[in-house]
Coordinates of C-alpha atoms in Angstrom, one line a residue:
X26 CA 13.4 21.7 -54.0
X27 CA 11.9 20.0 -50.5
X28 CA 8.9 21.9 -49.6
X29 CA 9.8 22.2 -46.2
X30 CA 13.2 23.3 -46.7
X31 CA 11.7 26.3 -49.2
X32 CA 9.3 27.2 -46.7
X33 CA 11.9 27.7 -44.0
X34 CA 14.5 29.4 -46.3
X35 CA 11.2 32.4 -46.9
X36 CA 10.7 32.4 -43.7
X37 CA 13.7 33.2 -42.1
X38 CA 14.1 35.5 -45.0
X39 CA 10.8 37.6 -44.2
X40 CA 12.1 37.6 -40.5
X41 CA 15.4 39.1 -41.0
X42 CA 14.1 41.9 -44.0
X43 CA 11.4 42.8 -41.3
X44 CA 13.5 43.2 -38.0
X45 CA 15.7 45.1 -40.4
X46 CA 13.2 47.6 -41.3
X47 CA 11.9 48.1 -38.3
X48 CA 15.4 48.4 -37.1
X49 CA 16.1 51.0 -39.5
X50 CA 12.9 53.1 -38.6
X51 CA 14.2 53.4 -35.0
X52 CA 14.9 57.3 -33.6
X53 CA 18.3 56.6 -32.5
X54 CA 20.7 59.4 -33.1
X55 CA 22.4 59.0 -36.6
X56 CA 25.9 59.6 -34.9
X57 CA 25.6 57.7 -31.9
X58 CA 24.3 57.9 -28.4
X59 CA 27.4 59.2 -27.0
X60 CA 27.7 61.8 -29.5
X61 CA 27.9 66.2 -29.2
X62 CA 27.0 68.0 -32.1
X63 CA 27.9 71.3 -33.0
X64 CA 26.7 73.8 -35.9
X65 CA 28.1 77.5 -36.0
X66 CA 26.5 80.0 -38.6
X67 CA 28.1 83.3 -39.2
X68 CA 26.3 86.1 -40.6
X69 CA 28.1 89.0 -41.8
X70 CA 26.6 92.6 -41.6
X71 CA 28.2 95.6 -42.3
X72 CA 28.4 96.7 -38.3
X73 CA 28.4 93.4 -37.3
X74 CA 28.5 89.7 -36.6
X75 CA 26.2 87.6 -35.6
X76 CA 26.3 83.7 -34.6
X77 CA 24.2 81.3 -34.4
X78 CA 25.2 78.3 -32.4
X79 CA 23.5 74.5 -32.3
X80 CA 24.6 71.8 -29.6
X81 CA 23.0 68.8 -30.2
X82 CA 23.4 66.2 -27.5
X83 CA 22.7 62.3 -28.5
X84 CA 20.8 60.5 -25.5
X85 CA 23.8 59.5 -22.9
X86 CA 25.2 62.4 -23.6
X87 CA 22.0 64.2 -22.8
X88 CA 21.2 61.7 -19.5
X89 CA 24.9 62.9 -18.5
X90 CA 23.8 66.3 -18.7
X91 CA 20.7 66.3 -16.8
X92 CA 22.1 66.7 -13.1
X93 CA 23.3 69.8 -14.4
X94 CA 20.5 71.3 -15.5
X95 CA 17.9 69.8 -12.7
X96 CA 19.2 72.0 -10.4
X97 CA 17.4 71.5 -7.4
X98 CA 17.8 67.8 -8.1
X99 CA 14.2 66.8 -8.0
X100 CA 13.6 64.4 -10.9
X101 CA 12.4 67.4 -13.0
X102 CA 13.5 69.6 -15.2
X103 CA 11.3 73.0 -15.0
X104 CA 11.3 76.1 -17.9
X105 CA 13.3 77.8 -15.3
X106 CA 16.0 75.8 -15.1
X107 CA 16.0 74.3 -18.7
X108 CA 16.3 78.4 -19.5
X109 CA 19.0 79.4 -17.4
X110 CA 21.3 76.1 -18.1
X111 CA 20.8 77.6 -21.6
X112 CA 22.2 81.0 -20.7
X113 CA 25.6 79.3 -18.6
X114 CA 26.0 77.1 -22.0
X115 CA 25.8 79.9 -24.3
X116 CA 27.6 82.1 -22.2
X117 CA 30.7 79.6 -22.0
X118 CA 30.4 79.2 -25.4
X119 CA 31.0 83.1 -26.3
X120 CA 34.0 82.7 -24.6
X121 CA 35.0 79.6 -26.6
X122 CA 34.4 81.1 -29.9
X123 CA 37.2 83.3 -30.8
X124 CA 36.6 85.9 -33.3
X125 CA 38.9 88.5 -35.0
X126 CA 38.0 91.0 -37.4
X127 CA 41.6 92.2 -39.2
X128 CA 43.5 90.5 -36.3
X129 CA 41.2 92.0 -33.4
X130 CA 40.1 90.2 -31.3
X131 CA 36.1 90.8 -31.4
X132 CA 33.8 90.3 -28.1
X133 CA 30.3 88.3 -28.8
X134 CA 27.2 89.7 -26.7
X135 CA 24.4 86.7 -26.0
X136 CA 21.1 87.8 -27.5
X137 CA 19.3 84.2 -26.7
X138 CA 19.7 81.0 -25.2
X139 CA 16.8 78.2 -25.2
X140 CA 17.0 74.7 -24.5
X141 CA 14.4 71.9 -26.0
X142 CA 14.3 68.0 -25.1
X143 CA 13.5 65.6 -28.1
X144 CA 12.3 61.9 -28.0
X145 CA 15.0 59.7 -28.6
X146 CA 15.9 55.7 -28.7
X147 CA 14.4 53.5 -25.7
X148 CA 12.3 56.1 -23.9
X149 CA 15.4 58.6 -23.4
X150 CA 15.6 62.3 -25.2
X151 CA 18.2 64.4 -27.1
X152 CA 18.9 67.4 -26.1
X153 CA 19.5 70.9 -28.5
X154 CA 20.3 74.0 -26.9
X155 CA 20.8 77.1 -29.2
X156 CA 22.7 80.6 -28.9
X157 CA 21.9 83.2 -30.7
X158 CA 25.2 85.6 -30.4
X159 CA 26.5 89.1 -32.0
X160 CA 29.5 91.1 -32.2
X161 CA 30.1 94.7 -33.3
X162 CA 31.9 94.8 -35.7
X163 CA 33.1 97.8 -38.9
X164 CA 32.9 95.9 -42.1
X165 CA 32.0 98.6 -44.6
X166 CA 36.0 98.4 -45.4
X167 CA 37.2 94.9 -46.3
X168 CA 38.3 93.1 -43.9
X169 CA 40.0 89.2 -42.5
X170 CA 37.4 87.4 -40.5
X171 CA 38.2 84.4 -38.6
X172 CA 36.5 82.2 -36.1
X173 CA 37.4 79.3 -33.9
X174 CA 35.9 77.4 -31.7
X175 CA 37.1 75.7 -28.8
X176 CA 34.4 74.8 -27.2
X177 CA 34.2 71.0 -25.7
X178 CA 36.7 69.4 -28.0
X179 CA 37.0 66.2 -26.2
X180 CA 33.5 64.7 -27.7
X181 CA 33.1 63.1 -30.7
X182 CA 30.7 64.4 -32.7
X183 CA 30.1 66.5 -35.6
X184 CA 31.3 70.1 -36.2
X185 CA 30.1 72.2 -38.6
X186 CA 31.0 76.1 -39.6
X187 CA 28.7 78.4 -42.4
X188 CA 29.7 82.0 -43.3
X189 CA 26.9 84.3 -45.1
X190 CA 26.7 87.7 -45.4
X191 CA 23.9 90.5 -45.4
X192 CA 25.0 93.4 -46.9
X193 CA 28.4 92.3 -46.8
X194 CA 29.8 90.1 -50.2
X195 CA 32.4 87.2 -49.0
X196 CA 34.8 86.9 -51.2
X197 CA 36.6 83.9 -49.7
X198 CA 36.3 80.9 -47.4
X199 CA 36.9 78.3 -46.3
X200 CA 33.2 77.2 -45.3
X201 CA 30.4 76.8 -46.8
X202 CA 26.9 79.2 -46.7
X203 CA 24.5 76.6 -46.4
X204 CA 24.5 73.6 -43.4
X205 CA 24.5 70.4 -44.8
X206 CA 22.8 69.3 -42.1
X207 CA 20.1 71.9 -41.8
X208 CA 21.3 73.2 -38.6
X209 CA 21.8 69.4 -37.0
X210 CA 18.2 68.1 -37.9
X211 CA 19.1 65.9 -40.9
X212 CA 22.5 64.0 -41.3
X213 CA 24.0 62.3 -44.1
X214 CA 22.8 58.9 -44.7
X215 CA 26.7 57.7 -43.3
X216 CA 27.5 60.3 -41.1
X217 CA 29.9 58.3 -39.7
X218 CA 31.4 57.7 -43.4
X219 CA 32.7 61.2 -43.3
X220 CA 32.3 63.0 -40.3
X221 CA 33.0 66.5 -40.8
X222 CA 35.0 68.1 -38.4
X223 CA 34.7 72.0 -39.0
X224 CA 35.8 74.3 -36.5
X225 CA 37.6 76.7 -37.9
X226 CA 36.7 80.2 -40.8
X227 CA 39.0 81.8 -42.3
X228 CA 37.0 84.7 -44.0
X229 CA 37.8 87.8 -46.5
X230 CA 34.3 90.5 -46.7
X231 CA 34.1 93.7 -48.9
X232 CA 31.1 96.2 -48.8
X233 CA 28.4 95.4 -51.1
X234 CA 24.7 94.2 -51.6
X235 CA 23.3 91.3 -51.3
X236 CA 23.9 88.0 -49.7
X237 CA 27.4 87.0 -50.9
X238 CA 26.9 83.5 -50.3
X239 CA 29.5 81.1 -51.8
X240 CA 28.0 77.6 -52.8
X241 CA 27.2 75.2 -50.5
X242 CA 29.2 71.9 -50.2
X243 CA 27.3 68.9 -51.6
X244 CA 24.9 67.2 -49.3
X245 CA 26.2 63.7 -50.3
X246 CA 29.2 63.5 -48.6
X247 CA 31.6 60.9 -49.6
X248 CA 30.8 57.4 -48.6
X249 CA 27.2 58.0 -47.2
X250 CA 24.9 55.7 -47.6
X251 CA 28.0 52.8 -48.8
X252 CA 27.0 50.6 -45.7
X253 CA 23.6 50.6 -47.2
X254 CA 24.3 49.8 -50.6
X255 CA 26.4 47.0 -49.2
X256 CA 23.2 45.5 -47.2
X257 CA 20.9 46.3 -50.1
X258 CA 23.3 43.5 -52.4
X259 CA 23.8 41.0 -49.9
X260 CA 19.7 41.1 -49.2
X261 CA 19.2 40.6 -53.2
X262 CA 22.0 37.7 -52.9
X263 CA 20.1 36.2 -50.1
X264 CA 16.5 36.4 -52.1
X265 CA 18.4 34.8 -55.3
X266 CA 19.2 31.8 -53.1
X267 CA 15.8 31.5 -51.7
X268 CA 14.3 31.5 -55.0
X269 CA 16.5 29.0 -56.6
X270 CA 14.8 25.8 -57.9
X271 CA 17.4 23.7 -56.0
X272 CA 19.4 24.2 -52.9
X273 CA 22.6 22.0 -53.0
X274 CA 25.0 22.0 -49.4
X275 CA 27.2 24.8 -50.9
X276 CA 24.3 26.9 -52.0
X277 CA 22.4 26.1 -48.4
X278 CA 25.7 27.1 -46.0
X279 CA 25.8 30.4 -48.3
X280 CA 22.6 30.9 -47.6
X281 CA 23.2 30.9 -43.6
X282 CA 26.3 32.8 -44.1
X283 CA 24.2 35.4 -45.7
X284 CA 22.2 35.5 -42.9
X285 CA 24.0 35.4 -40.1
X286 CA 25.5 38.8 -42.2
X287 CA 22.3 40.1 -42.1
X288 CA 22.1 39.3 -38.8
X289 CA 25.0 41.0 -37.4
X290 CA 24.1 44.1 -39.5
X291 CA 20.4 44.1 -38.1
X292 CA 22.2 44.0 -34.4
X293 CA 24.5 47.1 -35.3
X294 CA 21.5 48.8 -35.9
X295 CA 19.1 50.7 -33.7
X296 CA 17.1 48.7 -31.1
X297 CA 18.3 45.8 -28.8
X298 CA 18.4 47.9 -25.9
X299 CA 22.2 49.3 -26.6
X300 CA 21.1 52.6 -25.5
X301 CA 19.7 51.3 -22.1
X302 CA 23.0 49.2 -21.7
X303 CA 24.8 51.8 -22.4
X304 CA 23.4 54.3 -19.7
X305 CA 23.6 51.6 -17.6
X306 CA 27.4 51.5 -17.9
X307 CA 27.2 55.3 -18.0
X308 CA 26.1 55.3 -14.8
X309 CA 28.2 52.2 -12.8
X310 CA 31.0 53.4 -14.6
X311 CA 31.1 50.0 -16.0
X312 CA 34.9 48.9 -17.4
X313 CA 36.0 48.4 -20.8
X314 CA 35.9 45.1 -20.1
X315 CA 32.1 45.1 -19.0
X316 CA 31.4 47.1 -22.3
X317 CA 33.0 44.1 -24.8
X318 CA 31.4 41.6 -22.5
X319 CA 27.5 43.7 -23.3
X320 CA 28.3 44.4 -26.3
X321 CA 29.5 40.4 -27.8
X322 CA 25.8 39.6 -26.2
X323 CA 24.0 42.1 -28.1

């Protein structure tokens, strides 16, 4: 094989396995930077309820947040206000949450509200408020539980429900007793393979000891990580065709096909300044047509 030609073929090879990489080491949110997250845990006590809820805001969605909570609108956002745009949030979302215990309709008391900023993709944060909720409730006779949420259904994003009990054995439902997701801090590999969409529990309790937790759905949802198994083939494709003794036309336009494939799945990944393009649109309101004309550049 011509020297030269070898030499090139590595080099463009070690240049597109390294932006990917660092690509795939970004912070970006796993589910987009438009995305709202939502986790709901029920525990189940025998004169109660109590819920714990998780909103996890992706960075525009965050940035679209913030004149809300920067309430005296100077640049800033102070314990003060972070704290009480926590208590509004978790107040609107007791009233979202509809719970019945044997077809009553229960009332949910606020307990606790906080609000943190994380670091997120291109200098912007995430935002994760939490609500920590109870409701009286008599469940030393058994009893129908159901929740629903209705709380901001018109974002995508992903919605989880867990039911455990302390004190209280569940006997059924339709939920699992363990977040798959640890409370929204770890996602599948995919999420977006299988986004879980959860926003409903249908429960049945009896009096007894112990937790009463029913087993947890499998952490591997179906299709994670497929997207990576398909880049993970066509990279060993692409270092088969480098290493090859000779490189005839066929083999060499394969070769480029394989990388402009690479390519394209290196620019769907974190980085390239999406996110900042994407707030900027956020902001100027931009069209859909401005968004395909960004987005065919990136």
């Amino acid at each position: 094989m011509n020297p030269t030609l070898r030499r090139a073929l590595t080099t463009m090879t070690l240049a597109v396995l390294a932006s990917t990489v660092s690509a795939t080491a970004a912070t970006a949110h796993p589910l987009g930077n438009f995305s709202v997250n939502h986790h709901t845990g029920l525990v189940l006590r025998p004169d109660r309820i109590d819920a714990r809820v998780v909103v996890d805001r992706a960075e525009i969605s965050a940035l679209q947040e913030r004149p809300a909570v920067d309430s005296d609108q100077d640049g800033t956002i102070s314990d003060t206000e972070a704290r009480a745009h926590a208590e509004r949030t978790c107040s609107d979302l007791s009233r979202q949450l509809h719970l019945s215990v044997g077809g009553t309709r229960a009332n949910w008391r606020q307990s606790s509200a906080t609000l943190v900023y994380e670091n997120g993709e291109a200098g912007l944060r995430t935002s994760r408020i939490t609500c920590d909720l109870t409701a009286p409730a008599d469940l030393t006779e058994p009893a129908d539980i159901r929740a629903e949420s209705h709380y901001d259904t018109q974002r995508i994003g992903w919605h989880e429900m867990t039911a455990t009990g302390q004190g209280v054995r569940i006997t059924q439902a339709d939920v699992p007793a363990t977040s798959t997701t640890r409370e929204l801090r770890r996602y599948p590999q995919d999420p977006l393979a299988s986004p879980l969409d959860q926003r409903t529990a249908a429960l049945r309790s009896e009096p007894g000891q112990g937790a009463g937790a029913l087993p947890a759905v499998a952490a591997d949802l179906p299709g994670a990580g497929v997207a990576g198994e398909v880049l993970a083939k066509v990279t060993g494709a692409f270092d088969a065709l480098v290493g090859a003794r000779e490189i005839t036309l066929p083999v060499g336009l394969l070769a480029l096909l394989l990388a402009l494939v690479l390519g394209a799945s290196h620019a769907a990944m974190p980085g390239h300044g999406k996110t900042i393009m994407a707030a900027y649109l956020a902001g100027r309101r931009g069209t859909r047509r401005d968004a395909v004309t960004v987005g065919a550049t990136v």
